[in-house]
Structures are given as C-alpha cells and as structure tokens.
Tab-separated table of C-alpha atoms in Angstrom:
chain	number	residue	atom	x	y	z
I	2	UNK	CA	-22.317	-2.641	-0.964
I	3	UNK	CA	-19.294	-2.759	1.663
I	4	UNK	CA	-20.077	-6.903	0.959
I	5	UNK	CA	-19.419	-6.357	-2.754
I	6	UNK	CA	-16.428	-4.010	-1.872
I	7	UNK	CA	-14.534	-6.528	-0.118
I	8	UNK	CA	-15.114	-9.463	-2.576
I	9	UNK	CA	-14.105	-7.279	-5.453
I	10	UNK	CA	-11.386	-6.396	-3.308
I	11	UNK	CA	-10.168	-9.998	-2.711
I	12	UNK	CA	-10.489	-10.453	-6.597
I	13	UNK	CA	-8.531	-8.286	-7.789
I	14	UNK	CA	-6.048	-8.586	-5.275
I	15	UNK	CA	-5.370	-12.041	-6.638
I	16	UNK	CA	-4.816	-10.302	-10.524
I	17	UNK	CA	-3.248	-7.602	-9.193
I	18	UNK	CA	0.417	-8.644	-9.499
I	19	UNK	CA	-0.243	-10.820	-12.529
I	20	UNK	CA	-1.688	-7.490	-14.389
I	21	UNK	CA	1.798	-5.584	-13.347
I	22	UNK	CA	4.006	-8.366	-14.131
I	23	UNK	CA	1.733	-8.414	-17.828
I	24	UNK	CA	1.978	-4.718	-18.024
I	25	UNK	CA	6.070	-4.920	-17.492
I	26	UNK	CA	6.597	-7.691	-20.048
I	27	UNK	CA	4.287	-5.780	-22.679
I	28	UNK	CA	5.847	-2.303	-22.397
I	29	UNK	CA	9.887	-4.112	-22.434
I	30	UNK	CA	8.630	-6.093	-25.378
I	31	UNK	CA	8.487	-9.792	-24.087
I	32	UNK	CA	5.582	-12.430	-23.696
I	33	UNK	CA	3.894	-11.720	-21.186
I	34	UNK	CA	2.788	-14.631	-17.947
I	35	UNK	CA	-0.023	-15.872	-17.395
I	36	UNK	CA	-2.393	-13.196	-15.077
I	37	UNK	CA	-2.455	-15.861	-12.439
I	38	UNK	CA	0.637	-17.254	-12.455
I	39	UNK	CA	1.354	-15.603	-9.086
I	40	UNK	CA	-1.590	-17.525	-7.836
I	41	UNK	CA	-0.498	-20.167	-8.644
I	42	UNK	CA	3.230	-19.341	-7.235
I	43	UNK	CA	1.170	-19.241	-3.841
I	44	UNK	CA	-0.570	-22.268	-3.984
I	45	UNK	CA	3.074	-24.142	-4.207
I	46	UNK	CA	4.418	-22.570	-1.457
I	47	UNK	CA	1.565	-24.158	0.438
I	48	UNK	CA	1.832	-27.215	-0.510
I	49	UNK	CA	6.095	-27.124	0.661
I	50	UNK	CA	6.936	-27.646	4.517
I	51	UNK	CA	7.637	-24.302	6.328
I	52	UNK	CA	11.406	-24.674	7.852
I	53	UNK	CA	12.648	-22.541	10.615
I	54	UNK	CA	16.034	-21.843	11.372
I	55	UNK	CA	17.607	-23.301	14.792
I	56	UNK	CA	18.420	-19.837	15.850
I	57	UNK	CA	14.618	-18.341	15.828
I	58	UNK	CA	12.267	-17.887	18.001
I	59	UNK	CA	8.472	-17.775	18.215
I	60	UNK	CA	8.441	-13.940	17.028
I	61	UNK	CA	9.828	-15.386	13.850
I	62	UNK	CA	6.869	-18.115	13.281
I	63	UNK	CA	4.155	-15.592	14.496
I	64	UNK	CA	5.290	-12.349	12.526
I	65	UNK	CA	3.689	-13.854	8.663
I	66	UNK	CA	0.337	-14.448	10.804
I	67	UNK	CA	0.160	-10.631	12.624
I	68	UNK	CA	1.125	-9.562	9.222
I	69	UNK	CA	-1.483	-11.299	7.338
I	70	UNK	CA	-4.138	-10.519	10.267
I	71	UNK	CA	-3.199	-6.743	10.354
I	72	UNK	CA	-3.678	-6.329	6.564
I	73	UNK	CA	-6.863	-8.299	6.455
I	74	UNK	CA	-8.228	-6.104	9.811
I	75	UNK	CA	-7.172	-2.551	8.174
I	76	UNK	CA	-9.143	-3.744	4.730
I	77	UNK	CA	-12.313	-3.774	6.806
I	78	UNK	CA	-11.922	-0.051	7.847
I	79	UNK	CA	-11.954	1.117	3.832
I	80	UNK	CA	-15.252	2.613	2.631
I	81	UNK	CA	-16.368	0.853	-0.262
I	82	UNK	CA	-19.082	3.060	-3.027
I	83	UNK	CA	-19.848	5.900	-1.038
I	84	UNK	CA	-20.567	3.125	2.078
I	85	UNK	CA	-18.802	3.573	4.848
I	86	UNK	CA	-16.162	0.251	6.039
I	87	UNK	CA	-17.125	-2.915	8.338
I	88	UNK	CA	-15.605	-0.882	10.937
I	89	UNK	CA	-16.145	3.181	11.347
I	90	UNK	CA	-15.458	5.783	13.824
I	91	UNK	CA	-14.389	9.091	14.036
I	92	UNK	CA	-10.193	9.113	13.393
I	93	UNK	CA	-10.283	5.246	12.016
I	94	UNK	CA	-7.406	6.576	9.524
I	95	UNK	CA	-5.382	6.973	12.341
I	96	UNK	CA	-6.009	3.251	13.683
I	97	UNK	CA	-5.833	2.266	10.135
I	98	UNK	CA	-2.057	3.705	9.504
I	99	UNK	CA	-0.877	2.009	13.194
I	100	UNK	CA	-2.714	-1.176	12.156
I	101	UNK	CA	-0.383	-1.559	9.453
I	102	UNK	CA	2.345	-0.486	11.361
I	103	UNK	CA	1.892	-3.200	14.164
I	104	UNK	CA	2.019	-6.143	11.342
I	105	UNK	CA	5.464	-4.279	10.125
I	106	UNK	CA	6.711	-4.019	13.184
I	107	UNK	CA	6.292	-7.694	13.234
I	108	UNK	CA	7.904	-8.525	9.919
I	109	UNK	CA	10.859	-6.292	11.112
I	110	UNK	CA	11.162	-7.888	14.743
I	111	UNK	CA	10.972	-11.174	13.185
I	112	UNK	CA	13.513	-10.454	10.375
I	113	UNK	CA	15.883	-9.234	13.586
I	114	UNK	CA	14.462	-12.770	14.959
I	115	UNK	CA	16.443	-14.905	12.533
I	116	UNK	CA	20.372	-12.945	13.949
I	117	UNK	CA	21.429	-12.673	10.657
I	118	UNK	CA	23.421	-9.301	9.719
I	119	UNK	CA	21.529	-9.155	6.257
I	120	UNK	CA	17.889	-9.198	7.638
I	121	UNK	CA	18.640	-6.897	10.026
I	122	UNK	CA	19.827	-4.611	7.546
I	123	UNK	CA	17.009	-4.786	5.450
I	124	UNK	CA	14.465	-4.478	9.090
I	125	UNK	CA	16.860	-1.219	9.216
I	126	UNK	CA	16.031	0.178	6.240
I	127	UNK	CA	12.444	-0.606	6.402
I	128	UNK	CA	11.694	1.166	9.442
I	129	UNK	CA	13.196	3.838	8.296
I	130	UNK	CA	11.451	4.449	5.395
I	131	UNK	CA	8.440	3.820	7.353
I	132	UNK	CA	9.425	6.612	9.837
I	133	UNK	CA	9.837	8.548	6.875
I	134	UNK	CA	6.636	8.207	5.171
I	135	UNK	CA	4.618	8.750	7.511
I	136	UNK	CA	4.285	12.471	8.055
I	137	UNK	CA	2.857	12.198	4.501
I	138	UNK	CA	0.701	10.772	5.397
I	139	UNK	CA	-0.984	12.131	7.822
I	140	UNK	CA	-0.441	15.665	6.444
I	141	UNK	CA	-2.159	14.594	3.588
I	142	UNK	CA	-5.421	13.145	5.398
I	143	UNK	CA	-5.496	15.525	7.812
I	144	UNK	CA	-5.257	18.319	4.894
I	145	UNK	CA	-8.733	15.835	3.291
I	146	UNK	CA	-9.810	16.436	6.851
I	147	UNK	CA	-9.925	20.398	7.229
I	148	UNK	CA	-11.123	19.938	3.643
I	149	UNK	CA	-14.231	17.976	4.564
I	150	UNK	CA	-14.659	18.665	7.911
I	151	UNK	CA	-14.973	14.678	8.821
I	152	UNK	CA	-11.783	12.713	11.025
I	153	UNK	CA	-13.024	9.449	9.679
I	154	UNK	CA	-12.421	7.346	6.171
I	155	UNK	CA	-15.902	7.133	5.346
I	156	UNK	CA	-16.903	10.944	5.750
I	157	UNK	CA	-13.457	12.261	4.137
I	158	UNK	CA	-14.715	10.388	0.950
I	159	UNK	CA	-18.446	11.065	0.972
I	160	UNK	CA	-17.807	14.607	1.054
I	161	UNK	CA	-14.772	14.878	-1.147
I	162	UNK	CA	-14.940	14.898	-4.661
I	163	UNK	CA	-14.235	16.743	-7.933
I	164	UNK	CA	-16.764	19.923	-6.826
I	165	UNK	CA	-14.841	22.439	-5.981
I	166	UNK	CA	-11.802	24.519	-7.724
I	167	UNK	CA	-9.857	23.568	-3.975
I	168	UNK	CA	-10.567	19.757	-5.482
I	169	UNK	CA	-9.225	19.833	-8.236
I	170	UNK	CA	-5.777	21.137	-6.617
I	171	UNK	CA	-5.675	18.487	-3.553
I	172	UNK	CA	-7.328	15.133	-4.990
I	173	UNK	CA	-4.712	14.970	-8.111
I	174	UNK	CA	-2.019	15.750	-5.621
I	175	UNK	CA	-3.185	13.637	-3.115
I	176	UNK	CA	-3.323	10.778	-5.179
I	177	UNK	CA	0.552	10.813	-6.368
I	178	UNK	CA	1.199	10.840	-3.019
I	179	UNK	CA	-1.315	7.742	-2.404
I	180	UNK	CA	0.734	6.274	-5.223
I	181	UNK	CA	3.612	6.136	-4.074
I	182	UNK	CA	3.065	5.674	-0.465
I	183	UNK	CA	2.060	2.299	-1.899
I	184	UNK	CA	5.409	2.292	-3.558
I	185	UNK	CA	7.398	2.820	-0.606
I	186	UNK	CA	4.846	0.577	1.493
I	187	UNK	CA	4.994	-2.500	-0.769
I	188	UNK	CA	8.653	-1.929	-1.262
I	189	UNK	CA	8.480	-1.443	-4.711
I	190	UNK	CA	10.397	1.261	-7.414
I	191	UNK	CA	11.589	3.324	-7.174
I	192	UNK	CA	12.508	2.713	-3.656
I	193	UNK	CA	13.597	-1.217	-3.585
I	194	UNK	CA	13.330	-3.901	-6.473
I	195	UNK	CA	11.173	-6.700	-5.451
I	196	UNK	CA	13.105	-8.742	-8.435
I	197	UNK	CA	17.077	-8.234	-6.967
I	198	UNK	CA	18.833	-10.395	-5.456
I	199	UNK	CA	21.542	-7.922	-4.291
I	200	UNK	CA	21.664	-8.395	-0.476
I	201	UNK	CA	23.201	-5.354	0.150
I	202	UNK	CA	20.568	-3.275	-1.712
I	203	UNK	CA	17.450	-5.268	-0.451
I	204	UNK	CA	15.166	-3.925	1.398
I	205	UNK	CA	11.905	-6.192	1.948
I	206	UNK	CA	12.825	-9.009	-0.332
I	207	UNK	CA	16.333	-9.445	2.726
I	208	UNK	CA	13.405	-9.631	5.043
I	209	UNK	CA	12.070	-12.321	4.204
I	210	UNK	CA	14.843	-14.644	3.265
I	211	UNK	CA	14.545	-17.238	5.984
I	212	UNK	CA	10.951	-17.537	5.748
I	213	UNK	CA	9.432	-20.786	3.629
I	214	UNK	CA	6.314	-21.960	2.440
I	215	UNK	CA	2.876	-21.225	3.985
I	216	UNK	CA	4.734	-18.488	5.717
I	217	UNK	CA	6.253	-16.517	2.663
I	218	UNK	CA	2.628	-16.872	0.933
I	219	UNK	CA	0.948	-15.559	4.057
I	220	UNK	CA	3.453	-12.311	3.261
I	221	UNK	CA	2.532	-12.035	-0.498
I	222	UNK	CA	-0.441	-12.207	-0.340
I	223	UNK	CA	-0.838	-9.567	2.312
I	224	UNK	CA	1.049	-7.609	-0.338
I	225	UNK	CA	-1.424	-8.089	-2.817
I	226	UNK	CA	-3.925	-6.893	-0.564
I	227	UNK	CA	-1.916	-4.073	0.583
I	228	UNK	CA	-1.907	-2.806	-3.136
I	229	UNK	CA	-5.159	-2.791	-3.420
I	230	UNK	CA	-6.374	-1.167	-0.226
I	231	UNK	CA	-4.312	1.487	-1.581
I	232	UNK	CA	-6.139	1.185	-4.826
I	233	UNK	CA	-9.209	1.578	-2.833
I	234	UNK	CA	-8.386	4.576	-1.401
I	235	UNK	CA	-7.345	6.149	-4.751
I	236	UNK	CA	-10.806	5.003	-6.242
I	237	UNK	CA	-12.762	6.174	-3.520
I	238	UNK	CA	-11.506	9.717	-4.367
I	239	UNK	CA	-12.903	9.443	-8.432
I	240	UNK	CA	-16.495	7.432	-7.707
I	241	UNK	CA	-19.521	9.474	-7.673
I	242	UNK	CA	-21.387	7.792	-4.375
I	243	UNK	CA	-24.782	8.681	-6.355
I	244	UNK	CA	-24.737	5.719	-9.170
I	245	UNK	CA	-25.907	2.492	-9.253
I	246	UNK	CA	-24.066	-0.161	-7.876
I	247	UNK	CA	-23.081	-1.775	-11.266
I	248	UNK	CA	-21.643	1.448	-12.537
I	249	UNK	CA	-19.408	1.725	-9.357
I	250	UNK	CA	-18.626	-1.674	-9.166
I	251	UNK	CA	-17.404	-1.143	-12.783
I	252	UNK	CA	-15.387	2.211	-12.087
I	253	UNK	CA	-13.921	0.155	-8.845
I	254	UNK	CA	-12.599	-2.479	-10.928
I	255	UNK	CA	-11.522	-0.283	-13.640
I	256	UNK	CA	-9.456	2.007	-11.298
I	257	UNK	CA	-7.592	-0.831	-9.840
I	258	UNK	CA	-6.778	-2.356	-12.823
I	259	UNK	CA	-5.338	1.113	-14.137
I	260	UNK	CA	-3.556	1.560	-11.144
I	261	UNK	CA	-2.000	-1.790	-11.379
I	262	UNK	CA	-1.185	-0.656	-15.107
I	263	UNK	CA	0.423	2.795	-13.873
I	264	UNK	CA	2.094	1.015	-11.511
I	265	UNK	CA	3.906	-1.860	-13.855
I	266	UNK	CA	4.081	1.063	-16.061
I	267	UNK	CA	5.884	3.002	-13.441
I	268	UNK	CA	8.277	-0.007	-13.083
I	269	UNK	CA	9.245	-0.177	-16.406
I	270	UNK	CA	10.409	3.273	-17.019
I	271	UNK	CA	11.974	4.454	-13.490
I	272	UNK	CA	14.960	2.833	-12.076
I	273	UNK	CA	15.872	2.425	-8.372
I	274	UNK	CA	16.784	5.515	-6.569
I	275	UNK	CA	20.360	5.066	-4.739
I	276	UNK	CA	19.943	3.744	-1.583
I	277	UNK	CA	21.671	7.415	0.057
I	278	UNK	CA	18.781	9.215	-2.146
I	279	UNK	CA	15.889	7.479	-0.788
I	280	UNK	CA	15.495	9.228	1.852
I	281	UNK	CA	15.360	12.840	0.319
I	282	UNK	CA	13.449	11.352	-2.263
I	283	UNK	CA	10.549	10.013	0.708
I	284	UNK	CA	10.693	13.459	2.567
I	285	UNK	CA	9.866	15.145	-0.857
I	286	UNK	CA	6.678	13.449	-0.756
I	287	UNK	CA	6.435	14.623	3.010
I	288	UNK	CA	6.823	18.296	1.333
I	289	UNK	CA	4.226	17.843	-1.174
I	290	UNK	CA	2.250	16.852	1.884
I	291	UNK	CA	2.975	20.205	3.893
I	292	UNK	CA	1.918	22.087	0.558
I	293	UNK	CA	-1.448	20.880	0.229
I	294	UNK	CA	-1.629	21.083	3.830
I	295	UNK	CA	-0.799	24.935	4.077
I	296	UNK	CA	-2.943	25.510	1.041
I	297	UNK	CA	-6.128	24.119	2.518
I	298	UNK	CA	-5.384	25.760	5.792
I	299	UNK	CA	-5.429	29.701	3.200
I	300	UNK	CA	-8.491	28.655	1.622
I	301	UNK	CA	-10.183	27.283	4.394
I	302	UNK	CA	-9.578	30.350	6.317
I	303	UNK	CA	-8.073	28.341	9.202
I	304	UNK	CA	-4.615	30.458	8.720
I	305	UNK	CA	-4.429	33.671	8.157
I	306	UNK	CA	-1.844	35.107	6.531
I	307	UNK	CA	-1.123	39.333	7.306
C-alpha cells in the first residue's frame, strides 16, 4: 500500500498546482489553464541551458539537487493508508522536519551564493520564518504524541483518529495548523505571493532569481511535492486504516484535491500579510500550538493543575 501511496503521491503532485491555479481563476471569474500547464512549464525549463552567474560557486549549482533529494527522502518517511512509510523509527518526525530543513538551508546558502543584496534578503526572511514555524510544529506533534502514546509518524496516525471527544478538539486544530505550515513552507499567502515581482517584498520567488532551467524545475517541482506531503499528513488524520484499499486510495485522492481547492481558495480571498506582521501572524500559529499542547497534557493527566 506504501507502493500505491507514493505513486498517488507523485500524481497528484504533478495536478496539484494546476488544480490551485484552476480553483483561483474559477472563484475571480476568469478561464481557467489547462490542469497541466505547469507540467508542461517544467518540461521547457528542461529543455533551456542552465546559466550560472560568474560570481557563484558550487553551493549555488548543488543547492536545486539537495533540495530536490531532501524532499524526495522526507516523502519516504510519510505513512501511507494506515501503512507505515519506506522508512520508520521511533521520532522519524523529528528527522523528517530537519530533513527539510537541510535542503532549505541549501536553497538559502545558495541564494547568499549568488552576492546579490536581493537574494540575500529574501534567504533572510526565509530563515526566519522557518525559525519561526517551527515550535509549531513540534508542539503540535509532540501534543499527537502524548495523545497516542507513539514518537513515530506511522504510530501517531494508526492510533489517532476521530474516537474520542479529546479528537475531535486536537485533529481539526491540528490540521489548520498543518495548513498553513504548508503556507508558510511553500511560501505561499498569506505569507509571500508566489505571483509578485516586487523584490523588496519577495520572499522565495527573490531566491531563486539567478537560477535557470533544469535547476529552477528541480525547485518546483520539489514544491509540488512539498504540498502534497503536507496533504498527506492532513489525510492521514481523516482515513479509517480499516477499509479496502480502493476506498482509501479514493479518500487519499479526494483529500488532496480538496486541499489543493482550500488552498487556491485560500488564495483568492486573503491578501498578503505586511511583511512587519508576518511574524506575529507565524507565532500565533506557535500559540495555537501551546494550546492544544497544554490541553492534552489536562486530559491526559500528565499536568496537574491544583
């Protein structure tokens, strides 16, 4: 099943940005693209000749590939149907979250690469909103932990789902904060616009200016992937591990696909925080975090209050 997980996964991580950029077209009232005309956006950039700048170095041509290669690694730790990943052990979410921080720290050491004032802005801001996300987190699966009394992905799921009244307080909550984690991961509203062109708002999209051709597609379409790893995790809160296949195939597809929708959706209707609100706006998640965190700890008896 982990087999079918990971080719869905691949799948849909192809429509994925087609469905949002259908989703935002629909709901502001134009015609909408073609689903796979980001596909096909890729396969053009591989067919161009990747350029470097004089000034870089060989952080700059190797950052796309640890990127890519991080992202494709940390998709083989998600449990897939109840199943547990290609990889499992006891506190893989913590490998998992520092997996995708080593291809970041990557992007952002290469963006410094190029020694051009913009990038290195944007690398700024994108570690710090990394910094800053974080603690959610980690409060958040460590909360799914005490709740489940497992330290790995495919145990949190197996034992977690919509059973108990404590259930139905943390999984809703838990996935907002999976939401926009993504969000903030992918770069995306409300904290950066993956469509400006404003170099002194940018965020990820000032990253990656220098980079051309096989490169950049290497970076989009870890992207993609990233989205829907996310997606993954959301689903594997909602899928009951006891049906058949089919049936969870179907619900995993159907999930991601709504969460694609919610996510164009999401685009549509809320504009960019100010770049000096971001911050409070990312800790805010952190305290939603601490919340379910301290609640679980109550009910769970693990802190008791006099």
């Amino acid at each position: 099943m982990t087999v079918i997980g990971i080719i869905l996964t691949l799948i849909l991580s192809v429509l994925f940005p087609g469905i949002i950029a259908i989703t935002k077209a629909k709901v502001s009232g134009r015609k909408p693209p073609f689903i796979l005309q980001p596909l096909f956006d890729i396969l053009r950039l591989f067919r161009k000749t990747t350029i470097y700048s004089t000034t870089t170095s060989f952080i700059f041509q190797l950052a796309p590939l640890v990127y890519f290669a991080s992202v494709v690694i940390a998709l083989l730790f998600i449990p897939f149907f109840g199943d547990t990943g290609v990889f499992s052990f006891e506190g893989d979410f913590v490998f998992f979250a520092y997996l995708l921080a080593f291809g970041k720290f990557f992007m952002i050491i290469g963006a410094m690469d190029t020694g051009s004032s913009f990038e290195g802005m944007g690398a700024n801001r994108e570690a710090f909103y990394s910094l800053l996300v974080e603690p959610a987190y980690f409060l958040l699966m460590g909360s799914l932990a005490l709740l489940s009394n497992y330290i790995s992905f495919a145990g949190l799921f197996s034992a977690l789902h919509f059973n108990t009244d404590l259930a139905y307080l943390v999984i809703p909550v838990s996935v907002y904060v999976f939401l926009f984690i993504t969000m903030i991961e992918n770069s995306r509203m409300p904290v950066d616009d993956p469509k400006t062109h404003l170099e002194l708002t940018m965020v990820h999209e000032v990253m990656v200016l220098d980079n051309s051709a096989f490169d950049l597609a290497l970076i989009h379409i870890a992207g993609w992937l990233k989205f829907v790893i996310y997606g993954t995790l959301i689903a594997n809160f909602l899928i009951n591990g006891q049906e058949s296949t089919l049936i969870k195939s179907l619900e995993f597809v159907g999930i991601n696909i709504l969460f694609a929708v919610l996510i164009g959706v999401v685009e549509s209707f809320r504009a960019r925080n100010k770049l000096a609100k971001n911050p409070q706006w990312i800790i805010m998640l952190s305290a939603l975090a601490i919340i379910v965190f301290i609640t679980t700890l109550i009910i769970t008896s693990k802190l008791i209050l006099n």
